[in-house]
């Protein structure tokens, strides 16, 4: 099977049917699946052939406690270095399973079947694995590439509307940072069309992964260009830390709109392009106002793991399809956000 994309020679990314691809690409090893209770309910046939460890759902379980529970189950099951860990689920499952597999016995091979739009276009691709600490996002983790990622658009038909929309926030983000054509394609469609038209959906998934795979191939460990993929995320993480009202993609949408406003003030983005960014988010049904105050967000921004030597690094849209990374003092950032 030829992968749709590859990151170095390490991680193969397939867009296609998981049930057809898995028998072809799984290694001839013992397979242990990590999935969650929702997937076990919605996609039972996909899990049926494997020993399975089920975890709970929601960002709240992305903790070291969950990792420890998985290690204990690995020990009970006699998992060893010759076992292949297959994670089947959204971004929370793949982040957790990738971290557990990367650290158990100093590392097992692993692969993903990504079952959410957000997972397919962002979280499962690129080798970031980890968990939150006291609500601070991805504070413990590692860069380690999955052997493969399967993005099966047909699995998205069971995705609740809210989760689907959350994934679109990462598609819009990818378009803003690197693909003006993708942005225009999104402008010319609707939320409902994207949900219903599998070909169109596969196209935008492929376009988003292309951007991510290209960036990660050049900067796997986020020393430069990969930071662009964090557009909107510093503020999104601050919103998620301060409030339970928004899931990740919803917070990314707000963070992207707010940082675009800052970009207008700093002169990297025109008012016209800012208008297009706001309009596209609204067209896709996003709330674009933050549920928490700017001052509350700013308290959290100071703790972002991407800060260096007291300076924040913000990703600013520089037109549609382009962006730049700028170091900025917390005081200046606060002034621009008010
Ligand atoms: N989600 C951003 C990244 O993978 O770098």
Short mmCIF file of C-alpha atoms and ligand atoms in Angstrom, two decimals:
data_model
loop_
_atom_site.label_atom_id
_atom_site.label_comp_id
_atom_site.label_asym_id
_atom_site.label_seq_id
_atom_site.Cartn_x
_atom_site.Cartn_y
_atom_site.Cartn_z
CA UNK A 1 0.00 0.00 0.00
CA UNK A 2 1.40 3.38 -0.92
CA UNK A 3 0.98 5.97 1.82
CA UNK A 4 -0.56 9.32 0.90
CA UNK A 5 2.18 11.16 2.80
CA UNK A 6 5.38 10.30 4.62
CA UNK A 7 7.32 12.06 7.34
CA UNK A 8 10.99 11.22 6.75
CA UNK A 9 10.93 7.46 6.21
CA UNK A 10 9.49 6.94 9.66
CA UNK A 11 5.80 7.74 9.64
CA UNK A 12 3.44 6.78 6.83
CA UNK A 13 0.11 8.56 6.59
CA UNK A 14 -2.78 6.94 4.75
CA UNK A 15 -6.11 8.46 3.83
CA UNK A 16 -8.49 5.56 3.30
CA UNK A 17 -10.55 2.81 4.84
CA UNK A 18 -9.14 1.66 8.20
CA UNK A 19 -10.69 -1.80 7.95
CA UNK A 20 -9.06 -2.35 4.54
CA UNK A 21 -5.70 -0.79 5.40
CA UNK A 22 -5.09 -2.37 8.82
CA UNK A 23 -4.65 -5.99 7.67
CA UNK A 24 -2.21 -4.75 5.00
CA UNK A 25 -0.03 -2.51 7.11
CA UNK A 26 -0.07 -3.85 10.67
CA UNK A 27 3.21 -5.60 11.49
CA UNK A 28 3.15 -9.36 12.13
CA UNK A 29 3.41 -8.87 15.86
CA UNK A 30 1.18 -9.06 18.88
CA UNK A 31 -1.19 -6.10 18.68
CA UNK A 32 -2.67 -4.35 21.71
CA UNK A 33 -5.22 -1.63 21.04
CA UNK A 34 -5.76 1.48 23.14
CA UNK A 35 -9.09 3.13 22.52
CA UNK A 36 -11.89 4.83 24.43
CA UNK A 37 -15.38 3.94 25.53
CA UNK A 38 -17.02 6.04 22.80
CA UNK A 39 -15.08 4.37 20.01
CA UNK A 40 -15.78 0.93 21.50
CA UNK A 41 -19.46 1.77 21.22
CA UNK A 42 -19.45 3.48 17.80
CA UNK A 43 -16.87 1.43 15.93
CA UNK A 44 -16.97 -1.95 17.69
CA UNK A 45 -16.07 -4.00 14.55
CA UNK A 46 -12.79 -2.09 14.20
CA UNK A 47 -11.70 -3.16 17.68
CA UNK A 48 -13.17 -6.66 17.63
CA UNK A 49 -10.05 -8.58 16.56
CA UNK A 50 -7.66 -7.18 19.14
CA UNK A 51 -6.85 -7.23 22.85
CA UNK A 52 -8.06 -3.81 23.89
CA UNK A 53 -7.41 -1.35 26.70
CA UNK A 54 -10.20 1.19 27.01
CA UNK A 55 -9.70 4.60 28.57
CA UNK A 56 -12.29 7.30 29.34
CA UNK A 57 -13.08 10.39 27.32
CA UNK A 58 -12.50 14.17 27.56
CA UNK A 59 -9.41 16.31 28.03
CA UNK A 60 -9.64 15.67 31.80
CA UNK A 61 -8.25 12.14 31.39
CA UNK A 62 -5.14 13.33 29.56
CA UNK A 63 -3.08 12.85 32.70
CA UNK A 64 -0.13 10.91 34.06
CA UNK A 65 -2.65 8.87 36.10
CA UNK A 66 -4.13 7.53 32.85
CA UNK A 67 -0.62 6.70 31.60
CA UNK A 68 0.04 4.78 34.81
CA UNK A 69 -3.23 2.87 34.42
CA UNK A 70 -2.14 1.89 30.91
CA UNK A 71 1.32 0.76 32.11
CA UNK A 72 -0.39 -1.44 34.74
CA UNK A 73 -2.66 -3.00 32.12
CA UNK A 74 0.41 -3.56 29.89
CA UNK A 75 2.08 -5.40 32.78
CA UNK A 76 -1.06 -7.48 33.46
CA UNK A 77 -1.31 -8.39 29.77
CA UNK A 78 2.38 -9.24 29.53
CA UNK A 79 3.03 -6.55 26.93
CA UNK A 80 6.70 -6.44 26.00
CA UNK A 81 8.96 -4.79 23.47
CA UNK A 82 7.76 -7.06 20.71
CA UNK A 83 4.17 -5.79 21.06
CA UNK A 84 2.76 -3.20 18.65
CA UNK A 85 0.41 -0.62 20.20
CA UNK A 86 -2.45 0.48 17.97
CA UNK A 87 -4.35 3.55 19.15
CA UNK A 88 -7.84 3.96 17.72
CA UNK A 89 -9.47 7.25 18.60
CA UNK A 90 -9.32 11.02 18.52
CA UNK A 91 -6.48 13.31 19.52
CA UNK A 92 -6.81 12.59 23.23
CA UNK A 93 -6.47 8.83 22.71
CA UNK A 94 -3.57 9.14 20.26
CA UNK A 95 -1.68 11.69 22.42
CA UNK A 96 -2.02 9.43 25.48
CA UNK A 97 -1.35 6.13 23.69
CA UNK A 98 1.64 7.55 21.81
CA UNK A 99 3.16 8.69 25.11
CA UNK A 100 2.42 5.39 26.91
CA UNK A 101 3.87 3.37 24.02
CA UNK A 102 6.92 5.62 23.69
CA UNK A 103 7.84 5.29 27.36
CA UNK A 104 6.76 1.78 28.42
CA UNK A 105 9.89 -0.39 28.59
CA UNK A 106 11.67 2.59 26.95
CA UNK A 107 9.53 2.41 23.87
CA UNK A 108 7.24 0.16 21.84
CA UNK A 109 6.32 0.58 18.20
CA UNK A 110 2.93 2.18 17.71
CA UNK A 111 0.47 3.37 15.05
CA UNK A 112 -2.81 5.26 14.95
CA UNK A 113 -6.26 5.04 13.43
CA UNK A 114 -7.49 8.59 13.81
CA UNK A 115 -11.26 8.83 14.24
CA UNK A 116 -11.92 12.56 14.56
CA UNK A 117 -11.44 15.41 12.12
CA UNK A 118 -9.18 17.22 14.59
CA UNK A 119 -7.10 14.08 15.00
CA UNK A 120 -6.84 13.46 11.27
CA UNK A 121 -5.82 16.98 10.26
CA UNK A 122 -3.60 17.75 13.24
CA UNK A 123 -3.22 15.81 16.49
CA UNK A 124 -2.40 12.32 15.19
CA UNK A 125 0.12 13.52 12.58
CA UNK A 126 3.64 14.68 13.41
CA UNK A 127 4.77 12.69 16.44
CA UNK A 128 3.78 14.88 19.38
CA UNK A 129 2.67 12.66 22.26
CA UNK A 130 1.89 13.70 25.80
CA UNK A 131 -0.41 14.59 28.65
CA UNK A 132 -1.47 17.67 30.58
CA UNK A 133 -0.24 18.51 34.08
CA UNK A 134 -2.75 20.28 36.34
CA UNK A 135 -4.64 21.39 33.25
CA UNK A 136 -1.53 22.84 31.55
CA UNK A 137 -1.58 21.40 28.06
CA UNK A 138 0.95 18.80 26.93
CA UNK A 139 3.44 19.67 29.68
CA UNK A 140 4.83 16.10 29.77
CA UNK A 141 5.46 14.31 26.52
CA UNK A 142 7.83 13.39 23.76
CA UNK A 143 8.40 13.68 20.05
CA UNK A 144 8.17 10.18 18.62
CA UNK A 145 6.63 9.32 15.26
CA UNK A 146 3.89 6.68 14.93
CA UNK A 147 4.84 4.02 12.39
CA UNK A 148 1.63 4.91 10.56
CA UNK A 149 -1.47 7.05 10.83
CA UNK A 150 -4.68 6.01 9.10
CA UNK A 151 -7.13 8.86 8.49
CA UNK A 152 -10.42 7.29 7.47
CA UNK A 153 -12.94 9.98 6.43
CA UNK A 154 -15.82 7.47 6.62
CA UNK A 155 -15.30 7.21 10.40
CA UNK A 156 -16.25 10.87 10.69
CA UNK A 157 -19.90 10.20 9.88
CA UNK A 158 -20.55 9.33 13.55
CA UNK A 159 -18.76 12.43 14.82
CA UNK A 160 -21.05 14.87 16.68
CA UNK A 161 -21.48 18.21 14.94
CA UNK A 162 -19.57 20.01 17.70
CA UNK A 163 -16.53 17.73 17.34
CA UNK A 164 -16.60 18.03 13.56
CA UNK A 165 -16.63 21.82 13.81
CA UNK A 166 -13.75 21.70 16.31
CA UNK A 167 -11.68 19.84 13.70
CA UNK A 168 -12.47 22.48 11.11
CA UNK A 169 -10.73 25.06 13.30
CA UNK A 170 -7.44 23.24 12.65
CA UNK A 171 -8.19 23.06 8.92
CA UNK A 172 -8.78 26.83 8.84
CA UNK A 173 -5.59 27.31 10.84
CA UNK A 174 -3.60 25.25 8.33
CA UNK A 175 -5.09 27.25 5.46
CA UNK A 176 -4.22 30.59 7.07
CA UNK A 177 -0.61 29.62 7.71
CA UNK A 178 0.20 27.99 4.40
CA UNK A 179 -2.54 27.50 1.81
CA UNK A 180 -4.56 30.37 0.35
CA UNK A 181 -6.27 27.96 -2.10
CA UNK A 182 -7.53 25.78 0.75
CA UNK A 183 -8.82 28.91 2.48
CA UNK A 184 -10.69 29.95 -0.69
CA UNK A 185 -12.06 26.41 -1.06
CA UNK A 186 -13.44 26.60 2.49
CA UNK A 187 -14.94 30.03 1.80
CA UNK A 188 -16.81 28.60 -1.16
CA UNK A 189 -18.47 25.79 0.78
CA UNK A 190 -20.65 25.37 3.84
CA UNK A 191 -20.45 23.43 7.07
CA UNK A 192 -23.26 21.12 5.94
CA UNK A 193 -21.68 20.45 2.53
CA UNK A 194 -18.40 19.50 4.18
CA UNK A 195 -20.18 17.09 6.51
CA UNK A 196 -22.06 15.43 3.69
CA UNK A 197 -19.61 15.38 0.80
CA UNK A 198 -16.97 12.73 1.54
CA UNK A 199 -14.88 13.61 -1.54
CA UNK A 200 -14.72 17.26 -0.58
CA UNK A 201 -13.93 16.27 3.00
CA UNK A 202 -11.14 13.92 1.90
CA UNK A 203 -9.69 16.78 -0.16
CA UNK A 204 -9.52 19.19 2.74
CA UNK A 205 -8.13 16.49 5.04
CA UNK A 206 -5.40 15.76 2.49
CA UNK A 207 -4.63 19.46 2.01
CA UNK A 208 -4.30 19.98 5.77
CA UNK A 209 -2.09 16.92 6.26
CA UNK A 210 0.10 17.97 3.32
CA UNK A 211 0.84 21.26 5.09
CA UNK A 212 1.54 19.57 8.40
CA UNK A 213 3.65 16.74 6.97
CA UNK A 214 5.73 19.23 5.00
CA UNK A 215 6.38 21.44 8.03
CA UNK A 216 7.12 18.50 10.36
CA UNK A 217 9.49 16.95 7.82
CA UNK A 218 11.57 20.13 7.97
CA UNK A 219 11.28 20.80 11.69
CA UNK A 220 10.16 17.76 13.65
CA UNK A 221 11.20 19.09 17.05
CA UNK A 222 9.71 22.54 16.73
CA UNK A 223 12.86 24.61 16.73
CA UNK A 224 11.53 26.94 14.03
CA UNK A 225 8.94 26.49 11.32
CA UNK A 226 6.79 23.99 13.25
CA UNK A 227 5.88 26.79 15.64
CA UNK A 228 3.64 28.10 12.86
CA UNK A 229 1.28 25.19 13.56
CA UNK A 230 0.61 26.82 16.91
CA UNK A 231 -1.28 29.72 15.32
CA UNK A 232 -4.06 30.66 17.75
CA UNK A 233 -2.95 28.01 20.23
CA UNK A 234 -1.31 30.15 22.94
CA UNK A 235 -4.61 31.92 23.56
CA UNK A 236 -6.60 28.73 22.97
CA UNK A 237 -4.66 26.92 25.70
CA UNK A 238 -5.22 29.87 28.04
CA UNK A 239 -8.98 29.67 27.35
CA UNK A 240 -9.02 25.91 27.91
CA UNK A 241 -7.09 26.29 31.17
CA UNK A 242 -9.48 28.96 32.45
CA UNK A 243 -12.84 27.56 31.42
CA UNK A 244 -14.58 24.29 30.66
CA UNK A 245 -16.88 25.92 28.15
CA UNK A 246 -14.85 25.25 25.02
CA UNK A 247 -13.27 22.14 23.57
CA UNK A 248 -9.85 22.50 21.96
CA UNK A 249 -10.91 23.33 18.39
CA UNK A 250 -13.46 25.88 19.56
CA UNK A 251 -10.80 27.59 21.64
CA UNK A 252 -8.40 27.50 18.64
CA UNK A 253 -11.01 29.36 16.58
CA UNK A 254 -11.24 32.12 19.20
CA UNK A 255 -7.45 32.21 19.60
CA UNK A 256 -6.98 32.50 15.83
CA UNK A 257 -9.43 35.38 15.53
CA UNK A 258 -7.88 37.22 18.51
CA UNK A 259 -4.31 36.79 17.27
CA UNK A 260 -5.43 37.98 13.82
CA UNK A 261 -6.68 41.15 15.49
CA UNK A 262 -3.23 41.57 17.05
CA UNK A 263 -1.68 40.96 13.60
CA UNK A 264 -3.73 43.85 12.17
CA UNK A 265 -2.47 46.11 14.97
CA UNK A 266 1.12 45.03 14.27
CA UNK A 267 0.66 45.55 10.54
CA UNK A 268 1.29 41.98 9.34
CA UNK A 269 -2.36 41.40 8.31
CA UNK A 270 -4.64 43.65 6.29
CA UNK A 271 -8.08 44.59 7.57
CA UNK A 272 -9.53 42.83 4.50
CA UNK A 273 -7.80 39.53 5.29
CA UNK A 274 -8.77 39.87 8.95
CA UNK A 275 -12.38 40.23 7.77
CA UNK A 276 -12.06 37.05 5.71
CA UNK A 277 -10.69 35.13 8.71
CA UNK A 278 -13.53 36.28 10.97
CA UNK A 279 -16.17 35.64 8.27
CA UNK A 280 -14.94 32.11 7.53
CA UNK A 281 -15.07 31.19 11.22
CA UNK A 282 -18.59 32.58 11.48
CA UNK A 283 -19.64 30.83 8.26
CA UNK A 284 -18.56 27.52 9.82
CA UNK A 285 -20.57 28.29 12.94
CA UNK A 286 -17.82 29.19 15.40
CA UNK A 287 -18.24 31.50 18.36
CA UNK A 288 -15.45 34.04 17.92
CA UNK A 289 -15.62 35.75 21.33
CA UNK A 290 -13.65 34.41 24.25
CA UNK A 291 -15.65 32.96 27.16
CA UNK A 292 -12.95 34.28 29.53
CA UNK A 293 -11.63 37.80 30.03
CA UNK A 294 -8.47 39.01 28.34
CA UNK A 295 -6.84 39.56 31.74
CA UNK A 296 -7.59 35.96 32.80
CA UNK A 297 -6.14 34.70 29.51
CA UNK A 298 -3.02 36.80 29.98
CA UNK A 299 -2.35 35.23 33.39
CA UNK A 300 -2.16 31.84 31.68
CA UNK A 301 -0.24 33.01 28.59
CA UNK A 302 2.72 33.78 30.87
CA UNK A 303 2.98 30.03 31.65
CA UNK A 304 2.93 28.82 28.03
CA UNK A 305 5.64 26.21 27.40
CA UNK A 306 6.65 27.96 24.17
CA UNK A 307 7.84 31.05 26.04
CA UNK A 308 11.58 31.61 26.16
CA UNK A 309 13.60 33.86 28.45
CA UNK A 310 10.54 35.84 29.50
CA UNK A 311 9.46 36.51 25.92
CA UNK A 312 6.34 35.09 24.27
CA UNK A 313 6.56 33.78 20.74
CA UNK A 314 3.42 34.56 18.87
CA UNK A 315 2.44 33.29 15.44
CA UNK A 316 0.90 36.08 13.38
CA UNK A 317 -1.00 35.67 10.12
CA UNK A 318 0.79 37.64 7.41
CA UNK A 319 -1.96 37.50 4.82
CA UNK A 320 -3.97 34.41 3.92
CA UNK A 321 -1.58 31.50 3.38
CA UNK A 322 1.38 33.00 5.17
CA UNK A 323 2.44 33.73 8.73
CA UNK A 324 5.38 34.83 10.79
CA UNK A 325 6.72 34.12 14.26
CA UNK A 326 7.46 37.10 16.44
CA UNK A 327 9.01 37.32 19.91
CA UNK A 328 7.10 39.80 22.04
CA UNK A 329 7.18 40.85 25.68
CA UNK A 330 4.17 39.88 27.80
CA UNK A 331 3.53 43.60 28.49
CA UNK A 332 3.44 44.50 24.78
CA UNK A 333 1.22 41.50 24.04
CA UNK A 334 -1.17 42.54 26.83
CA UNK A 335 -1.31 46.07 25.44
CA UNK A 336 -2.12 44.81 21.93
CA UNK A 337 -4.81 42.41 23.12
CA UNK A 338 -6.75 44.97 25.17
N1 LIG B 1 -0.43 20.72 16.82
C1 LIG B 1 0.74 21.40 16.49
C2 LIG B 1 1.88 20.51 16.15
O1 LIG B 1 1.72 19.32 16.00
O2 LIG B 1 2.97 20.99 16.01
#
